[in-house]
Short mmCIF file of C-alpha atoms in Angstrom, two decimals:
data_model
loop_
_atom_site.label_atom_id
_atom_site.label_comp_id
_atom_site.label_asym_id
_atom_site.label_seq_id
_atom_site.Cartn_x
_atom_site.Cartn_y
_atom_site.Cartn_z
CA MET A 1 -133.99 -255.94 157.92
CA LYS A 2 -133.82 -258.97 155.64
CA ILE A 3 -137.48 -259.76 156.16
CA TYR A 4 -138.47 -256.16 155.47
CA PHE A 5 -136.31 -256.09 152.30
CA LYS A 6 -137.86 -259.29 150.97
CA GLY A 7 -141.32 -257.94 151.68
CA LYS A 8 -140.49 -254.75 149.81
CA VAL A 9 -139.27 -256.74 146.80
CA ARG A 10 -142.47 -258.79 146.81
CA ILE A 11 -144.58 -255.61 146.92
CA LYS A 12 -142.58 -254.10 144.04
CA ARG A 13 -142.97 -257.24 141.91
CA LYS A 14 -146.71 -257.34 142.57
CA ALA A 15 -147.00 -253.69 141.55
CA GLU A 16 -145.14 -254.38 138.27
CA GLN A 17 -147.35 -257.40 137.55
CA HIS A 18 -150.44 -255.28 138.21
CA ARG A 19 -149.26 -252.57 135.80
CA ARG A 20 -148.54 -255.16 133.09
CA SER A 21 -151.97 -256.69 133.60
CA GLU A 22 -153.61 -253.27 133.28
CA TYR A 23 -151.66 -252.51 130.05
CA ASN A 24 -152.48 -255.87 128.49
CA SER A 25 -156.19 -255.30 129.07
CA SER A 26 -156.20 -251.58 128.22
CA PRO A 27 -158.01 -250.17 125.12
CA ARG A 28 -154.67 -248.82 123.88
CA LYS A 29 -153.15 -252.29 123.85
CA THR A 30 -156.25 -253.76 122.17
CA SER A 31 -156.20 -251.04 119.51
CA TYR A 32 -152.51 -251.62 118.82
CA VAL A 33 -153.02 -255.37 118.43
CA LYS A 34 -155.98 -254.87 116.07
CA SER A 35 -153.99 -252.40 113.98
CA ALA A 36 -151.06 -254.79 113.71
CA LEU A 37 -153.33 -257.68 112.75
CA MET A 38 -155.02 -255.56 110.07
CA ARG A 39 -151.65 -254.66 108.56
CA ILE A 40 -150.64 -258.31 108.47
CA PHE A 41 -153.99 -259.34 106.97
CA THR A 42 -153.82 -256.64 104.28
CA ALA A 43 -150.30 -257.68 103.32
CA PHE A 44 -151.49 -261.27 103.10
CA LEU A 45 -154.34 -260.30 100.76
CA CYS A 46 -151.91 -258.43 98.53
CA LEU A 47 -149.61 -261.42 98.34
CA ILE A 48 -152.28 -263.93 97.34
CA GLY A 49 -153.89 -261.49 94.90
CA ILE A 50 -157.45 -261.48 96.20
CA PHE A 51 -157.88 -257.81 95.37
CA SER A 52 -158.22 -256.76 91.76
CA VAL A 53 -156.02 -253.80 92.64
CA SER A 54 -152.48 -254.97 93.21
CA CYS A 55 -150.08 -253.63 95.79
CA ALA A 56 -148.16 -251.97 92.97
CA ASN A 57 -151.12 -249.60 92.49
CA THR A 58 -152.16 -251.32 89.26
CA THR A 59 -155.69 -252.36 88.41
CA THR A 60 -156.20 -255.77 86.83
CA VAL A 61 -159.37 -256.12 84.77
CA ASN A 62 -161.47 -259.23 84.20
CA GLU A 63 -161.82 -259.97 80.47
CA ARG A 64 -165.56 -260.63 80.82
CA ASP A 65 -166.14 -257.04 81.93
CA VAL A 66 -164.29 -255.32 79.09
CA LEU A 67 -164.96 -254.27 75.51
CA ARG A 68 -161.74 -253.36 73.72
CA LEU A 69 -161.08 -251.17 70.70
CA HIS A 70 -158.32 -251.99 68.21
CA ILE A 71 -157.52 -249.90 65.15
CA ARG A 72 -155.10 -251.65 62.80
CA ALA A 73 -153.14 -249.71 60.22
CA ASP A 74 -152.69 -250.84 56.63
CA SER A 75 -148.93 -251.10 57.16
CA ASN A 76 -146.13 -249.75 59.31
CA ALA A 77 -145.30 -247.03 56.81
CA ALA A 78 -145.24 -243.61 58.45
CA GLU A 79 -148.19 -242.29 56.44
CA ASP A 80 -150.33 -245.34 57.26
CA GLN A 81 -149.56 -245.04 60.95
CA GLU A 82 -150.30 -241.33 60.86
CA VAL A 83 -153.73 -241.73 59.27
CA LYS A 84 -154.48 -244.52 61.73
CA LEU A 85 -154.19 -241.98 64.55
CA LYS A 86 -156.46 -239.57 62.70
CA VAL A 87 -159.06 -242.31 62.36
CA ARG A 88 -158.57 -243.08 66.04
CA ASP A 89 -159.38 -239.50 67.02
CA LYS A 90 -162.61 -239.51 65.02
CA ILE A 91 -163.69 -242.91 66.37
CA ILE A 92 -163.04 -241.97 70.00
CA GLU A 93 -164.85 -238.67 69.53
CA TYR A 94 -167.89 -240.53 68.18
CA LEU A 95 -167.84 -243.22 70.89
CA ALA A 96 -167.55 -240.63 73.67
CA ASP A 97 -171.36 -240.39 73.78
CA LEU A 98 -171.93 -244.14 73.90
CA ASP A 99 -173.20 -243.94 77.50
CA ALA A 100 -173.15 -247.70 78.06
CA ARG A 101 -174.46 -249.00 81.40
CA SER A 102 -172.76 -252.40 81.20
CA VAL A 103 -170.40 -254.33 78.95
CA LYS A 104 -173.43 -256.06 77.41
CA ASP A 105 -175.03 -252.69 76.72
CA ALA A 106 -171.75 -251.43 75.22
CA LYS A 107 -171.52 -254.38 72.82
CA ARG A 108 -175.14 -253.94 71.75
CA LYS A 109 -174.69 -250.22 71.08
CA VAL A 110 -171.38 -250.66 69.25
CA ALA A 111 -172.87 -253.42 67.08
CA SER A 112 -175.69 -251.09 66.06
CA LYS A 113 -173.18 -248.37 65.12
CA THR A 114 -170.73 -250.51 63.13
CA ASN A 115 -171.76 -249.11 59.74
CA THR A 116 -171.47 -245.55 61.03
CA LEU A 117 -168.01 -246.29 62.41
CA ILE A 118 -166.94 -247.64 59.01
CA GLU A 119 -168.27 -244.50 57.33
CA ILE A 120 -166.33 -242.30 59.76
CA ALA A 121 -163.11 -244.23 59.12
CA ASN A 122 -163.58 -244.22 55.33
CA ARG A 123 -164.34 -240.50 55.28
CA THR A 124 -161.16 -239.81 57.25
CA LEU A 125 -159.13 -241.96 54.87
CA ILE A 126 -160.54 -240.18 51.81
CA GLU A 127 -159.97 -236.73 53.34
CA ASN A 128 -156.31 -237.65 53.80
CA GLY A 129 -155.82 -238.99 50.28
CA PHE A 130 -156.00 -242.76 50.90
CA SER A 131 -157.79 -245.09 48.50
CA TYR A 132 -158.05 -248.18 50.69
CA LYS A 133 -161.16 -248.78 52.78
CA ALA A 134 -161.91 -249.59 56.40
CA SER A 135 -163.74 -252.55 57.85
CA ALA A 136 -165.10 -253.09 61.34
CA THR A 137 -166.24 -256.13 63.25
CA LEU A 138 -167.04 -257.19 66.79
CA LYS A 139 -165.26 -260.40 67.65
CA ASN A 140 -163.71 -262.40 70.45
CA GLU A 141 -159.94 -262.60 70.10
CA PHE A 142 -156.97 -263.70 72.14
CA PHE A 143 -154.75 -260.83 73.27
CA PRO A 144 -151.48 -260.92 75.24
CA THR A 145 -151.08 -259.04 78.51
CA ARG A 146 -151.21 -255.30 77.94
CA SER A 147 -151.12 -252.25 80.19
CA TYR A 148 -152.89 -248.97 79.55
CA GLY A 149 -151.87 -246.34 82.07
CA ASP A 150 -152.17 -248.06 85.45
CA VAL A 151 -154.69 -250.62 84.17
CA THR A 152 -153.46 -254.08 83.20
CA LEU A 153 -155.40 -256.45 80.96
CA GLU A 154 -154.11 -259.97 81.44
CA SER A 155 -153.69 -262.27 78.45
CA GLY A 156 -156.90 -263.99 77.40
CA TYR A 157 -159.89 -263.84 75.08
CA TYR A 158 -161.61 -260.47 74.95
CA ASP A 159 -164.55 -259.06 73.05
CA ALA A 160 -163.24 -256.28 70.84
CA LEU A 161 -164.25 -253.88 68.12
CA ILE A 162 -161.62 -254.39 65.43
CA ILE A 163 -161.29 -251.61 62.87
CA SER A 164 -158.93 -252.55 60.05
CA LEU A 165 -157.64 -249.94 57.64
CA GLY A 166 -156.82 -251.47 54.26
CA SER A 167 -155.07 -254.79 54.84
CA GLY A 168 -154.92 -254.17 58.59
CA GLU A 169 -151.42 -255.65 58.69
CA GLY A 170 -149.71 -252.70 60.37
CA ASP A 171 -149.26 -251.99 64.06
CA ASN A 172 -152.48 -251.39 65.92
CA TRP A 173 -153.59 -248.81 68.44
CA TRP A 174 -155.82 -250.03 71.24
CA CYS A 175 -157.92 -248.76 74.07
CA VAL A 176 -160.96 -249.84 76.09
CA ILE A 177 -164.47 -248.81 75.06
CA TYR A 178 -166.06 -250.15 78.22
CA PRO A 179 -165.31 -249.17 80.90
CA PRO A 180 -164.15 -246.01 79.05
CA LEU A 181 -160.43 -245.54 79.69
CA CYS A 182 -159.50 -242.83 77.20
CA TYR A 183 -160.82 -239.59 75.85
CA LEU A 184 -159.72 -236.78 73.54
CA GLU A 185 -157.86 -233.79 74.92
CA GLY A 186 -158.43 -230.30 73.61
CA ASN A 187 -155.24 -230.45 71.54
CA GLY A 188 -156.43 -233.53 69.66
CA GLY A 189 -154.35 -236.01 71.64
CA VAL A 190 -155.71 -238.98 73.54
CA LYS A 191 -155.45 -239.01 77.31
CA TYR A 192 -155.75 -241.99 79.60
CA LYS A 193 -158.60 -241.90 82.09
CA SER A 194 -159.11 -244.73 84.55
CA ILE A 195 -162.83 -244.93 85.21
CA ILE A 196 -162.18 -248.27 86.92
CA ARG A 197 -159.94 -246.65 89.52
CA GLU A 198 -162.53 -243.92 90.02
CA TRP A 199 -165.15 -246.57 90.73
CA LEU A 200 -162.82 -248.16 93.26
CA GLY A 201 -162.17 -244.78 94.87
CA LEU A 202 -158.46 -244.85 94.05
CA SER A 203 -158.22 -241.73 91.90
#
């Protein structure tokens, strides 16, 4: 009886070892391991910041690939800030048909339209009873970190179209000309639109 019992135990252990061996080599086990490794690898990439899209669902943009737009009011007086937004609406409406294929193309097209942009801004100022004039220039400036919707522009030097109204010493409104991140709504407001996230398939 003892010998038979020991033999039965040995057979049972061998059967368990065989089942474990089959599980370890099964497609299900392999698939599970691969899935776990992929999750670990993805988390690692998020931590070290290899992706331009962070784990917080925010897109970080390289300054070399961006053309910004800044409209600076004459002062922080309510009327100056209000007309700044009216100028903004006209400028965005005009730039909506820019159809730039690259940031270089965007800068070239904006540079060729600078005088027209000044005329649009000045006409808006005159229509609203303001005597000061607008100026516009393309330049490379340092800007602090800013977020627009779910897009973050880290601090650094960016090419930008700067439109100054009067002294240009008031608070500014900003957006991104290329890639286009804003457009006018039917009610005259400005709505954020992340073309970058659309390109990445995240919208």
